[in-house]
Short mmCIF file of C-alpha atoms and ligand atoms in Angstrom, two decimals:
data_model
loop_
_atom_site.label_atom_id
_atom_site.label_comp_id
_atom_site.label_asym_id
_atom_site.label_seq_id
_atom_site.Cartn_x
_atom_site.Cartn_y
_atom_site.Cartn_z
CA MET A 198 15.21 12.51 -29.19
CA LYS A 199 14.26 9.10 -27.83
CA ASN A 200 17.49 8.44 -25.97
CA GLU A 201 17.90 12.01 -24.85
CA ASN A 202 14.41 12.02 -23.34
CA LYS A 203 14.82 8.66 -21.66
CA ALA A 204 18.13 9.71 -20.16
CA LEU A 205 16.54 12.89 -18.87
CA SER A 206 13.64 11.07 -17.31
CA GLY A 207 15.72 8.27 -15.90
CA TRP A 208 13.46 5.74 -17.59
CA ASP A 209 15.49 3.32 -19.60
CA ALA A 210 14.42 -0.18 -18.63
CA PRO A 211 10.97 -1.52 -19.50
CA TYR A 212 8.82 -2.90 -16.71
CA ALA A 213 8.27 -6.65 -16.65
CA ALA A 214 4.74 -7.47 -17.79
CA ALA A 215 2.19 -7.76 -14.98
CA PRO A 216 -0.96 -8.96 -16.71
CA GLU A 217 -4.26 -9.25 -14.87
CA SER A 218 -5.76 -12.72 -15.22
CA SER A 219 -8.99 -13.10 -17.13
CA SER A 220 -9.59 -16.69 -16.04
CA HIS A 221 -12.30 -15.75 -13.53
CA ALA A 222 -14.32 -13.68 -16.03
CA LYS A 223 -17.39 -15.60 -17.09
CA ILE A 224 -18.30 -14.66 -20.65
CA LYS A 225 -20.93 -16.56 -22.62
CA LYS A 226 -20.39 -17.30 -26.31
CA GLN A 227 -23.63 -15.61 -27.23
CA TYR A 228 -25.79 -12.94 -25.53
CA ASP A 229 -29.51 -12.47 -26.10
CA LEU A 230 -31.61 -9.43 -25.23
CA PHE A 231 -32.58 -8.82 -21.60
CA ILE A 232 -36.31 -8.12 -21.73
CA GLY A 233 -38.89 -8.55 -18.97
CA GLY A 234 -36.30 -10.16 -16.67
CA LYS A 235 -35.52 -12.93 -19.19
CA TRP A 236 -33.01 -13.57 -21.97
CA VAL A 237 -34.90 -13.28 -25.25
CA LYS A 238 -33.66 -14.17 -28.75
CA PRO A 239 -33.68 -11.26 -31.24
CA SER A 240 -36.69 -11.61 -33.55
CA SER A 241 -34.46 -11.24 -36.64
CA GLY A 242 -32.16 -14.03 -35.39
CA LYS A 243 -29.22 -11.68 -36.06
CA TYR A 244 -26.10 -11.46 -33.89
CA PHE A 245 -22.93 -9.42 -34.30
CA ASP A 246 -19.41 -9.98 -32.97
CA THR A 247 -17.87 -7.98 -30.17
CA ILE A 248 -14.07 -8.02 -30.37
CA ASN A 249 -11.17 -7.25 -28.08
CA PRO A 250 -9.59 -4.11 -29.60
CA ALA A 251 -6.19 -5.00 -28.14
CA THR A 252 -6.03 -8.38 -29.90
CA GLU A 253 -8.70 -8.06 -32.64
CA LEU A 254 -10.05 -11.45 -31.49
CA LYS A 255 -13.76 -12.13 -31.14
CA ILE A 256 -15.01 -12.31 -27.55
CA ALA A 257 -18.72 -13.08 -27.98
CA GLU A 258 -21.78 -12.67 -30.18
CA ILE A 259 -24.31 -10.02 -29.29
CA ALA A 260 -27.99 -9.94 -30.31
CA GLU A 261 -29.08 -7.20 -32.68
CA ALA A 262 -32.44 -5.79 -31.60
CA ASN A 263 -34.81 -4.42 -34.23
CA ALA A 264 -37.88 -2.20 -33.81
CA SER A 265 -40.13 -5.10 -32.78
CA ASP A 266 -37.65 -6.21 -30.07
CA VAL A 267 -37.49 -2.62 -28.86
CA ASP A 268 -41.31 -2.56 -28.81
CA LEU A 269 -41.32 -5.71 -26.65
CA ALA A 270 -38.79 -4.09 -24.28
CA VAL A 271 -40.81 -0.86 -24.00
CA LYS A 272 -44.02 -2.85 -23.38
CA SER A 273 -42.35 -4.87 -20.62
CA SER A 274 -40.94 -1.67 -19.13
CA ARG A 275 -44.42 -0.07 -19.19
CA LYS A 276 -46.01 -3.12 -17.59
CA ALA A 277 -43.38 -3.14 -14.82
CA TYR A 278 -43.94 0.59 -14.28
CA ASP A 279 -47.74 0.35 -14.10
CA THR A 280 -48.04 -2.82 -12.09
CA VAL A 281 -45.04 -2.87 -9.74
CA TRP A 282 -42.40 -0.17 -9.73
CA SER A 283 -44.54 2.98 -9.51
CA LYS A 284 -46.58 1.37 -6.72
CA LEU A 285 -43.61 0.25 -4.61
CA PRO A 286 -42.81 2.33 -1.50
CA ALA A 287 -39.75 4.49 -2.20
CA LYS A 288 -37.81 2.83 0.60
CA GLU A 289 -38.18 -0.53 -1.19
CA ARG A 290 -36.83 0.95 -4.44
CA GLY A 291 -33.81 2.13 -2.46
CA LYS A 292 -33.25 -1.36 -1.06
CA TYR A 293 -33.00 -2.85 -4.56
CA LEU A 294 -30.50 -0.17 -5.59
CA PHE A 295 -28.38 -0.77 -2.48
CA ARG A 296 -28.41 -4.49 -3.26
CA ILE A 297 -27.31 -3.93 -6.87
CA ALA A 298 -24.53 -1.57 -5.64
CA ARG A 299 -23.21 -4.22 -3.26
CA MET A 300 -23.34 -6.95 -5.91
CA ILE A 301 -21.36 -4.72 -8.30
CA GLN A 302 -18.73 -4.30 -5.57
CA GLU A 303 -18.59 -8.06 -5.02
CA ARG A 304 -18.08 -8.70 -8.75
CA SER A 305 -15.90 -5.66 -9.38
CA ARG A 306 -12.83 -7.60 -10.45
CA GLU A 307 -14.70 -9.56 -13.09
CA LEU A 308 -16.46 -6.42 -14.32
CA ALA A 309 -13.13 -4.54 -14.58
CA VAL A 310 -11.54 -7.35 -16.57
CA ILE A 311 -14.47 -7.57 -19.00
CA GLU A 312 -14.59 -3.77 -19.37
CA THR A 313 -10.92 -3.80 -20.35
CA MET A 314 -11.23 -6.79 -22.70
CA ASP A 315 -14.24 -5.38 -24.54
CA GLY A 316 -13.36 -1.68 -24.57
CA GLY A 317 -9.56 -1.51 -24.61
CA LYS A 318 -9.05 0.79 -21.61
CA SER A 319 -6.23 -0.04 -19.22
CA ILE A 320 -7.07 -2.42 -16.39
CA ARG A 321 -5.81 0.20 -13.92
CA GLU A 322 -8.52 2.56 -15.08
CA SER A 323 -11.37 0.10 -15.20
CA ARG A 324 -10.34 -1.36 -11.82
CA ASP A 325 -9.59 1.92 -9.99
CA ILE A 326 -11.89 4.43 -11.67
CA ASP A 327 -14.77 2.99 -13.71
CA ILE A 328 -16.05 0.14 -11.56
CA PRO A 329 -15.69 1.86 -8.15
CA LEU A 330 -17.61 4.83 -9.60
CA VAL A 331 -20.30 2.47 -10.92
CA SER A 332 -21.09 1.08 -7.47
CA ALA A 333 -20.70 4.57 -5.95
CA HIS A 334 -23.45 5.87 -8.26
CA PHE A 335 -25.82 3.07 -7.30
CA PHE A 336 -25.11 3.68 -3.59
CA TYR A 337 -25.58 7.42 -3.97
CA TYR A 338 -28.92 7.24 -5.79
CA ALA A 339 -30.13 4.39 -3.56
CA GLY A 340 -29.87 6.91 -0.73
CA TRP A 341 -32.03 9.44 -2.57
CA ALA A 342 -34.89 7.04 -3.42
CA ASP A 343 -36.90 7.73 -0.24
CA LYS A 344 -35.73 11.32 0.24
CA LEU A 345 -36.95 12.98 -2.96
CA GLU A 346 -39.15 15.42 -1.04
CA TYR A 347 -35.99 16.75 0.65
CA ALA A 348 -34.30 17.21 -2.73
CA PHE A 349 -37.27 19.26 -3.96
CA PRO A 350 -38.85 20.88 -0.88
CA ASN A 351 -42.47 22.07 -1.17
CA ARG A 352 -42.93 20.30 -4.49
CA LYS A 353 -44.78 17.11 -5.17
CA VAL A 354 -42.52 14.95 -7.30
CA GLN A 355 -43.70 12.29 -9.68
CA SER A 356 -41.82 9.79 -11.85
CA LEU A 357 -42.01 10.08 -15.64
CA GLY A 358 -42.65 6.47 -16.71
CA VAL A 359 -40.46 4.62 -19.21
CA ALA A 360 -36.97 6.03 -19.82
CA GLY A 361 -35.13 5.18 -23.08
CA GLN A 362 -31.40 5.47 -22.49
CA ILE A 363 -28.63 5.32 -25.09
CA ILE A 364 -24.99 5.30 -24.10
CA PRO A 365 -21.54 5.43 -25.77
CA TRP A 366 -18.45 3.22 -25.58
CA ASN A 367 -15.99 5.34 -23.62
CA PHE A 368 -17.21 4.48 -20.08
CA PRO A 369 -19.57 1.59 -20.86
CA LEU A 370 -20.69 0.44 -17.40
CA LEU A 371 -20.26 3.84 -15.77
CA MET A 372 -22.57 5.45 -18.34
CA ALA A 373 -25.11 2.69 -17.69
CA ALA A 374 -24.92 3.45 -13.95
CA TRP A 375 -25.23 7.21 -14.54
CA LYS A 376 -28.45 6.54 -16.43
CA ILE A 377 -30.07 3.58 -14.65
CA ALA A 378 -29.45 4.51 -10.98
CA PRO A 379 -31.19 7.93 -10.91
CA ALA A 380 -34.00 6.71 -13.19
CA LEU A 381 -34.87 3.83 -10.85
CA ALA A 382 -34.40 5.91 -7.69
CA CYS A 383 -37.02 8.33 -9.02
CA GLY A 384 -39.46 5.49 -9.76
CA ASN A 385 -39.04 5.11 -13.54
CA THR A 386 -38.42 1.94 -15.49
CA VAL A 387 -35.75 1.66 -18.17
CA VAL A 388 -34.87 0.43 -21.65
CA LEU A 389 -31.12 0.89 -22.11
CA LYS A 390 -28.98 0.40 -25.20
CA PRO A 391 -25.21 0.10 -24.77
CA ALA A 392 -22.84 1.03 -27.62
CA GLU A 393 -22.31 -1.69 -30.22
CA THR A 394 -18.57 -2.09 -29.47
CA THR A 395 -18.99 -2.34 -25.68
CA SER A 396 -22.17 -4.23 -24.80
CA LEU A 397 -20.65 -6.85 -22.50
CA THR A 398 -20.58 -5.12 -19.12
CA ALA A 399 -24.15 -3.86 -19.57
CA LEU A 400 -25.14 -7.50 -20.19
CA LYS A 401 -23.19 -8.55 -17.07
CA LEU A 402 -25.14 -5.85 -15.22
CA ALA A 403 -28.32 -7.49 -16.54
CA GLU A 404 -27.15 -10.75 -14.89
CA ILE A 405 -26.58 -8.89 -11.62
CA ILE A 406 -30.02 -7.28 -11.91
CA GLN A 407 -31.54 -10.71 -12.48
CA ASP A 408 -29.72 -12.11 -9.42
CA SER A 409 -30.77 -9.12 -7.32
CA GLY A 410 -34.43 -10.04 -7.71
CA LEU A 411 -35.36 -6.65 -9.17
CA PRO A 412 -38.94 -7.05 -10.47
CA ASP A 413 -39.04 -8.24 -14.11
CA GLY A 414 -39.09 -5.51 -16.73
CA VAL A 415 -37.88 -2.66 -14.48
CA VAL A 416 -34.59 -2.70 -16.42
CA ASN A 417 -34.40 -3.98 -20.00
CA ILE A 418 -31.14 -4.07 -21.95
CA VAL A 419 -31.37 -4.15 -25.74
CA THR A 420 -28.21 -4.35 -27.82
CA GLY A 421 -27.58 -3.23 -31.38
CA PHE A 422 -26.45 -0.37 -33.57
CA GLY A 423 -27.76 3.12 -34.33
CA ALA A 424 -31.04 1.79 -35.74
CA THR A 425 -31.80 0.11 -32.39
CA GLY A 426 -31.15 3.42 -30.63
CA ALA A 427 -33.36 5.26 -33.12
CA ALA A 428 -36.19 2.74 -32.49
CA ILE A 429 -36.03 3.54 -28.75
CA VAL A 430 -36.06 7.28 -29.41
CA LYS A 431 -39.06 7.03 -31.78
CA HIS A 432 -41.13 4.63 -29.70
CA PRO A 433 -44.38 6.42 -28.81
CA ASP A 434 -44.59 4.94 -25.32
CA VAL A 435 -41.18 6.21 -24.14
CA ASN A 436 -41.59 9.21 -21.80
CA LYS A 437 -38.00 10.29 -21.46
CA VAL A 438 -34.91 9.97 -23.64
CA ALA A 439 -31.43 10.25 -22.14
CA PHE A 440 -28.55 10.18 -24.61
CA THR A 441 -24.78 10.40 -24.27
CA GLY A 442 -22.79 10.33 -27.49
CA SER A 443 -21.81 12.41 -30.47
CA THR A 444 -23.21 15.85 -31.19
CA ASP A 445 -24.36 14.72 -34.66
CA VAL A 446 -26.52 11.90 -33.27
CA GLY A 447 -27.70 14.20 -30.45
CA LYS A 448 -29.00 16.64 -33.07
CA LEU A 449 -30.78 13.82 -34.93
CA ILE A 450 -32.44 12.71 -31.69
CA GLN A 451 -33.54 16.23 -30.87
CA LYS A 452 -35.14 16.54 -34.31
CA SER A 453 -36.82 13.17 -34.07
CA ILE A 454 -38.58 13.93 -30.77
CA ALA A 455 -39.47 17.55 -31.59
CA GLY A 456 -43.22 18.05 -31.23
CA THR A 457 -43.65 15.13 -28.79
CA ASP A 458 -43.93 15.53 -25.02
CA LYS A 459 -40.88 13.32 -24.38
CA LYS A 460 -38.42 14.77 -21.90
CA LEU A 461 -34.81 14.87 -23.16
CA THR A 462 -31.29 15.16 -21.78
CA LEU A 463 -28.26 15.18 -24.08
CA GLU A 464 -24.63 14.85 -23.05
CA LEU A 465 -22.61 15.37 -26.21
CA GLY A 466 -19.10 16.17 -27.38
CA GLY A 467 -16.47 18.45 -25.95
CA LYS A 468 -13.23 20.28 -26.71
CA ALA A 469 -12.08 21.25 -23.26
CA ALA A 470 -9.51 23.95 -22.57
CA ASN A 471 -6.91 23.21 -19.92
CA ILE A 472 -5.35 26.55 -18.94
CA ILE A 473 -1.92 26.82 -17.29
CA PHE A 474 -0.82 30.15 -15.78
CA ASP A 475 2.81 30.99 -15.04
CA ASP A 476 2.14 30.86 -11.29
CA ALA A 477 0.80 27.28 -11.46
CA PRO A 478 2.55 24.40 -9.72
CA ILE A 479 4.10 23.26 -13.00
CA ASP A 480 4.94 19.64 -12.20
CA GLN A 481 1.48 19.05 -10.75
CA ALA A 482 -0.02 20.69 -13.84
CA ILE A 483 2.00 18.38 -16.12
CA GLU A 484 0.43 15.36 -14.40
CA GLY A 485 -2.98 17.01 -14.76
CA ILE A 486 -2.48 17.65 -18.47
CA ILE A 487 -1.27 14.07 -19.03
CA ASN A 488 -4.21 12.70 -17.08
CA GLY A 489 -6.59 15.10 -18.86
CA ILE A 490 -5.83 13.98 -22.40
CA PHE A 491 -4.12 10.59 -22.27
CA PHE A 492 -6.32 9.08 -19.55
CA ASN A 493 -8.61 6.47 -21.15
CA GLN A 494 -6.80 6.97 -24.53
CA GLY A 495 -8.44 10.42 -24.77
CA HIS A 496 -11.81 8.64 -25.09
CA VAL A 497 -13.36 11.16 -22.75
CA CYS A 498 -15.87 13.80 -23.85
CA CYS A 499 -14.42 16.15 -21.21
CA ALA A 500 -10.78 15.37 -22.19
CA GLY A 501 -8.45 18.36 -21.88
CA SER A 502 -7.73 18.26 -25.61
CA ARG A 503 -6.75 21.93 -25.90
CA LEU A 504 -3.92 23.23 -23.76
CA PHE A 505 -3.43 26.97 -23.25
CA VAL A 506 -0.08 27.83 -21.66
CA GLN A 507 0.93 31.31 -20.55
CA GLU A 508 3.62 32.41 -22.97
CA ASN A 509 6.47 32.93 -20.50
CA VAL A 510 6.30 29.31 -19.25
CA ALA A 511 5.40 27.67 -22.57
CA ASP A 512 8.87 26.33 -23.38
CA LEU A 513 9.27 24.87 -19.91
CA VAL A 514 5.81 23.25 -19.90
CA ILE A 515 6.18 21.80 -23.40
CA SER A 516 9.61 20.32 -22.70
CA LYS A 517 8.41 18.76 -19.43
CA LEU A 518 5.34 17.41 -21.20
CA LYS A 519 7.41 15.76 -23.91
CA ARG A 520 9.63 14.16 -21.32
CA ARG A 521 6.65 12.86 -19.39
CA MET A 522 5.04 11.53 -22.58
CA GLU A 523 8.16 9.46 -23.22
CA THR A 524 7.57 7.59 -19.97
CA LEU A 525 3.97 6.61 -20.77
CA ILE A 526 3.51 2.91 -21.40
CA VAL A 527 1.28 2.16 -24.36
CA GLY A 528 0.19 -1.43 -24.91
CA ASP A 529 -1.64 -4.42 -23.49
CA PRO A 530 -4.56 -2.96 -21.53
CA MET A 531 -4.63 -6.02 -19.27
CA ASP A 532 -1.10 -5.23 -18.07
CA LYS A 533 -1.22 -3.35 -14.77
CA ASN A 534 1.73 -1.17 -15.86
CA THR A 535 -0.06 0.11 -18.95
CA ASP A 536 -0.95 3.81 -19.00
CA ILE A 537 -2.57 3.97 -22.43
CA GLY A 538 -4.51 0.94 -23.66
CA ALA A 539 -6.15 0.19 -27.00
CA ILE A 540 -8.27 2.54 -29.06
CA ASN A 541 -11.85 1.26 -28.89
CA SER A 542 -12.32 0.33 -32.56
CA LYS A 543 -10.62 0.29 -35.93
CA GLN A 544 -12.95 3.05 -37.06
CA GLN A 545 -12.00 5.27 -34.10
CA LEU A 546 -8.31 4.60 -34.72
CA LYS A 547 -8.80 5.81 -38.29
CA THR A 548 -10.56 8.97 -37.06
CA ILE A 549 -7.62 9.72 -34.77
CA THR A 550 -4.91 9.03 -37.35
CA ASP A 551 -6.83 11.11 -39.91
CA TYR A 552 -6.86 14.04 -37.46
CA ILE A 553 -3.12 13.65 -36.87
CA GLU A 554 -2.61 13.95 -40.65
CA ILE A 555 -4.95 16.96 -40.76
CA GLY A 556 -2.91 18.63 -37.98
CA LYS A 557 0.33 18.10 -39.89
CA ASN A 558 -1.20 19.35 -43.15
CA GLU A 559 -2.57 22.44 -41.41
CA GLY A 560 0.99 23.37 -40.50
CA ALA A 561 1.04 22.49 -36.80
CA GLU A 562 4.19 20.86 -35.45
CA MET A 563 3.75 17.29 -34.21
CA PHE A 564 5.52 15.43 -31.42
CA GLN A 565 4.83 11.77 -30.63
CA SER A 566 6.36 9.63 -27.93
CA SER A 567 8.86 7.17 -29.38
CA CYS A 568 7.38 4.09 -27.67
CA SER A 569 6.86 0.93 -29.66
CA LEU A 570 3.32 -0.24 -30.36
CA PRO A 571 2.02 -3.83 -30.25
CA GLY A 572 1.88 -5.55 -33.65
CA LYS A 573 -1.83 -6.36 -33.35
CA GLY A 574 -4.75 -4.36 -32.09
CA PHE A 575 -5.69 -0.68 -32.35
CA PHE A 576 -3.01 1.55 -30.81
CA VAL A 577 -1.70 5.07 -31.30
CA ARG A 578 1.19 6.95 -29.71
CA PRO A 579 0.39 9.88 -27.42
CA THR A 580 0.63 12.94 -29.65
CA LEU A 581 0.91 16.68 -29.15
CA PHE A 582 0.84 19.59 -31.56
CA THR A 583 2.47 23.00 -31.10
CA ASN A 584 2.19 26.04 -33.41
CA VAL A 585 -1.56 25.49 -33.42
CA ALA A 586 -3.89 28.25 -34.61
CA GLN A 587 -7.44 28.89 -33.41
CA SER A 588 -8.67 28.10 -36.91
CA HIS A 589 -7.03 24.66 -37.11
CA ARG A 590 -9.45 21.76 -37.12
CA ILE A 591 -7.38 19.95 -34.46
CA SER A 592 -8.14 22.83 -32.08
CA ARG A 593 -11.87 23.05 -32.90
CA GLU A 594 -13.16 19.52 -33.54
CA GLU A 595 -13.51 16.63 -31.13
CA ILE A 596 -10.88 13.96 -31.90
CA PHE A 597 -11.68 11.56 -29.04
CA GLY A 598 -8.13 10.27 -28.89
CA PRO A 599 -4.77 10.98 -27.19
CA VAL A 600 -4.02 14.10 -29.23
CA LEU A 601 -3.27 17.43 -27.55
CA ALA A 602 -3.33 20.82 -29.33
CA ILE A 603 -1.21 23.48 -27.59
CA GLN A 604 -1.64 27.24 -27.88
CA THR A 605 -0.12 30.08 -25.86
CA PHE A 606 -1.65 33.23 -24.35
CA ARG A 607 -0.56 36.39 -22.54
CA THR A 608 -3.61 37.74 -20.69
CA ILE A 609 -6.71 36.39 -18.97
CA GLU A 610 -8.97 38.17 -21.48
CA GLU A 611 -7.15 36.54 -24.37
CA VAL A 612 -7.34 33.01 -22.95
CA VAL A 613 -11.02 33.33 -22.02
CA GLU A 614 -11.84 34.44 -25.54
CA LYS A 615 -9.82 31.61 -27.11
CA ALA A 616 -11.11 28.96 -24.69
CA ASN A 617 -14.75 29.92 -25.30
CA ASN A 618 -14.35 30.18 -29.06
CA VAL A 619 -15.50 26.63 -29.92
CA PRO A 620 -19.01 25.25 -30.41
CA TYR A 621 -18.62 23.03 -27.32
CA GLY A 622 -18.78 23.81 -23.59
CA LEU A 623 -18.55 20.67 -21.50
CA SER A 624 -15.54 21.16 -19.25
CA ALA A 625 -12.35 23.15 -18.62
CA GLY A 626 -9.35 23.17 -16.29
CA VAL A 627 -7.48 26.06 -14.63
CA TRP A 628 -4.04 25.77 -13.06
CA THR A 629 -2.85 28.69 -10.93
CA ASP A 630 -1.67 29.52 -7.44
CA LYS A 631 -4.23 32.33 -7.13
CA GLY A 632 -7.71 31.55 -5.87
CA SER A 633 -8.98 34.88 -7.22
CA LYS A 634 -7.93 33.89 -10.76
CA ILE A 635 -9.79 30.60 -10.41
CA PHE A 636 -13.01 32.35 -9.33
CA ASN A 637 -12.63 34.92 -12.07
CA LEU A 638 -12.24 32.24 -14.74
CA THR A 639 -14.97 29.92 -13.51
CA GLN A 640 -17.39 32.83 -14.02
CA LYS A 641 -16.19 33.48 -17.56
CA LEU A 642 -15.57 30.04 -19.02
CA ARG A 643 -18.66 28.69 -20.77
CA ALA A 644 -18.24 25.12 -19.56
CA GLY A 645 -20.46 22.89 -17.44
CA VAL A 646 -17.57 21.69 -15.25
CA VAL A 647 -14.42 23.66 -14.41
CA TRP A 648 -11.69 21.82 -12.51
CA ALA A 649 -9.13 23.88 -10.61
CA ASN A 650 -5.61 22.51 -10.07
CA THR A 651 -6.86 19.04 -10.91
CA TYR A 652 -8.53 17.37 -13.89
CA ASN A 653 -11.00 14.58 -14.73
CA LYS A 654 -12.22 14.08 -11.20
CA PHE A 655 -15.67 12.53 -10.93
CA ASP A 656 -17.96 11.97 -8.00
CA PRO A 657 -21.60 10.83 -7.85
CA THR A 658 -22.53 13.88 -5.75
CA SER A 659 -21.32 16.31 -8.40
CA PRO A 660 -23.48 17.27 -11.39
CA PHE A 661 -22.02 16.96 -14.90
CA GLY A 662 -23.25 18.37 -18.21
CA GLY A 663 -22.65 20.91 -20.93
CA TYR A 664 -23.35 24.25 -22.53
CA LYS A 665 -23.88 24.98 -26.24
CA GLU A 666 -23.31 21.97 -28.54
CA SER A 667 -22.16 19.85 -25.60
CA GLY A 668 -25.81 19.33 -24.72
CA PHE A 669 -28.20 20.16 -21.91
CA GLY A 670 -29.47 18.72 -18.66
CA ARG A 671 -27.27 17.55 -15.80
CA GLU A 672 -26.37 14.05 -14.68
CA GLY A 673 -25.00 13.23 -11.25
CA GLY A 674 -25.72 14.78 -7.90
CA MET A 675 -29.11 16.11 -6.86
CA HIS A 676 -29.42 17.77 -10.28
CA GLY A 677 -29.40 14.31 -11.86
CA LEU A 678 -32.74 13.53 -10.14
CA ASP A 679 -34.46 16.45 -11.83
CA ALA A 680 -34.15 14.82 -15.26
CA TYR A 681 -36.25 11.84 -14.12
CA LEU A 682 -39.09 13.64 -12.36
CA LYS A 683 -42.17 15.65 -13.28
P1 LIG B 915 -19.70 7.85 -30.81
O1 LIG B 915 -19.24 8.75 -31.92
O2 LIG B 915 -19.21 8.19 -29.47
O3 LIG B 915 -19.67 6.40 -31.15
P2 LIG B 915 -22.49 7.88 -31.35
O4 LIG B 915 -23.31 9.08 -31.11
O5 LIG B 915 -22.30 7.42 -32.75
O6 LIG B 915 -21.17 8.22 -30.60
O7 LIG B 915 -23.02 6.65 -30.51
C1 LIG B 915 -23.49 6.74 -29.18
C2 LIG B 915 -24.65 5.80 -29.02
O8 LIG B 915 -25.73 6.22 -29.86
C3 LIG B 915 -24.36 4.36 -29.41
O9 LIG B 915 -25.03 3.51 -28.50
C4 LIG B 915 -24.95 4.26 -30.80
O10 LIG B 915 -25.33 2.95 -31.18
C5 LIG B 915 -26.18 5.15 -30.66
N1 LIG B 915 -26.70 5.72 -31.92
C6 LIG B 915 -26.05 5.91 -33.10
N2 LIG B 915 -26.87 6.47 -34.02
C7 LIG B 915 -28.08 6.64 -33.41
C8 LIG B 915 -29.34 7.20 -33.81
N3 LIG B 915 -29.52 7.69 -35.04
N4 LIG B 915 -30.35 7.22 -32.92
C9 LIG B 915 -30.16 6.75 -31.66
N5 LIG B 915 -29.01 6.22 -31.22
C10 LIG B 915 -27.97 6.16 -32.06
#
């Protein structure tokens, strides 16, 4: 299969390595907590290691914040809100955000390198997608800061106070930007916790914030594990909780703030359906499917992890997909040729390989690209399953890895029913030549975002969020302001 596929695709010689240099990335040996504009030691004295998932080598030590550190961060956030930030003219808030956006652009190369070292995603993605979107979000919300009355005409808007924000590891700095930029633009102050495996770029952002002269305490970054996140959620002086992560933790958070007047937005898991009709531009769709599930190692809550192909083109689509998968380069994320980098953690690699076993045991037929994997680090081959049934766990549960489950369909009614028949509803994709089919499906698919003839396209002006167990509230665009205002 290997040779046959390579001959068919014309890909038979490996590319010479083209690694990005990390020599300009300034990483300290140890990071403290960023509270009240200063670096503060954790009161427990505890630090944990952050490692490079592509090499398994330690990069730095990160402070573990406990409830009393979180309390200090919330108090400093409250003080900054009461004494400075809520009193500042909106135009001045905007100026700080513009300054931070420009500084992110200036340091984009260093941020991209650190994002790749700490998280495992390919340098091409962190350089061309993540970091440009980070500065774009700051620019976008900087523009809104003094125009809120135009976003909500005839309403008097008011900030909420202290926002507690908890983010995952799949887009570390981008998720921080999604949360911090609109919160500050609306006049709130922030306590943010990055995910335990990817704290470094949030801490680099803290350095940028410090250099930008943003008043002390407006943004506080506390690092740690789930218990640190839970301490933020439970703190009585937090007015708003914004969480992106797993549905299980989202449910816990919802329970823990029930009965309080805290405002909440949740962006949780997904199991997106990517739907290919027989009239679709097939080669373009193949690239969209590949991008939809293998982009960022499938570490995307809106990943197109279920593929529905119209029956009469299924053989063609599957054979083209397999051929294309054979050309994907899996390996060193710092290499500019790499398509699929490292899985974020050993634990996540185990989750993915367990699901691959589950798929095989359920009777689905597996295909994996025949590429070789590096000897060290957390890597998995891009994988697809055919002969998948609606009841299979690989077609119902979020895997968060480069694993695609393929099903076929005959009619629109059938595919809508199958696509909607999961507990999630974050995103979907439709590939067809007919505009009428696209409009028909966007009405019927229960998903927050539906891409047509493209996939995984993000823009700060466009709202993002889910239905059902994928959460509620919208981030991005004008809608993203609503979550941070009374
Ligand atoms: P994932 O499965 O994507 O790692 P999690 O939901 O476990 O998602 O983690 C997302 C973020 O939530 C991380 O920053 C993590 O530390 C934090 N977290 C985990 N458990 C809790 C909890 N009980 N309360 C608040 N935050 C939590």
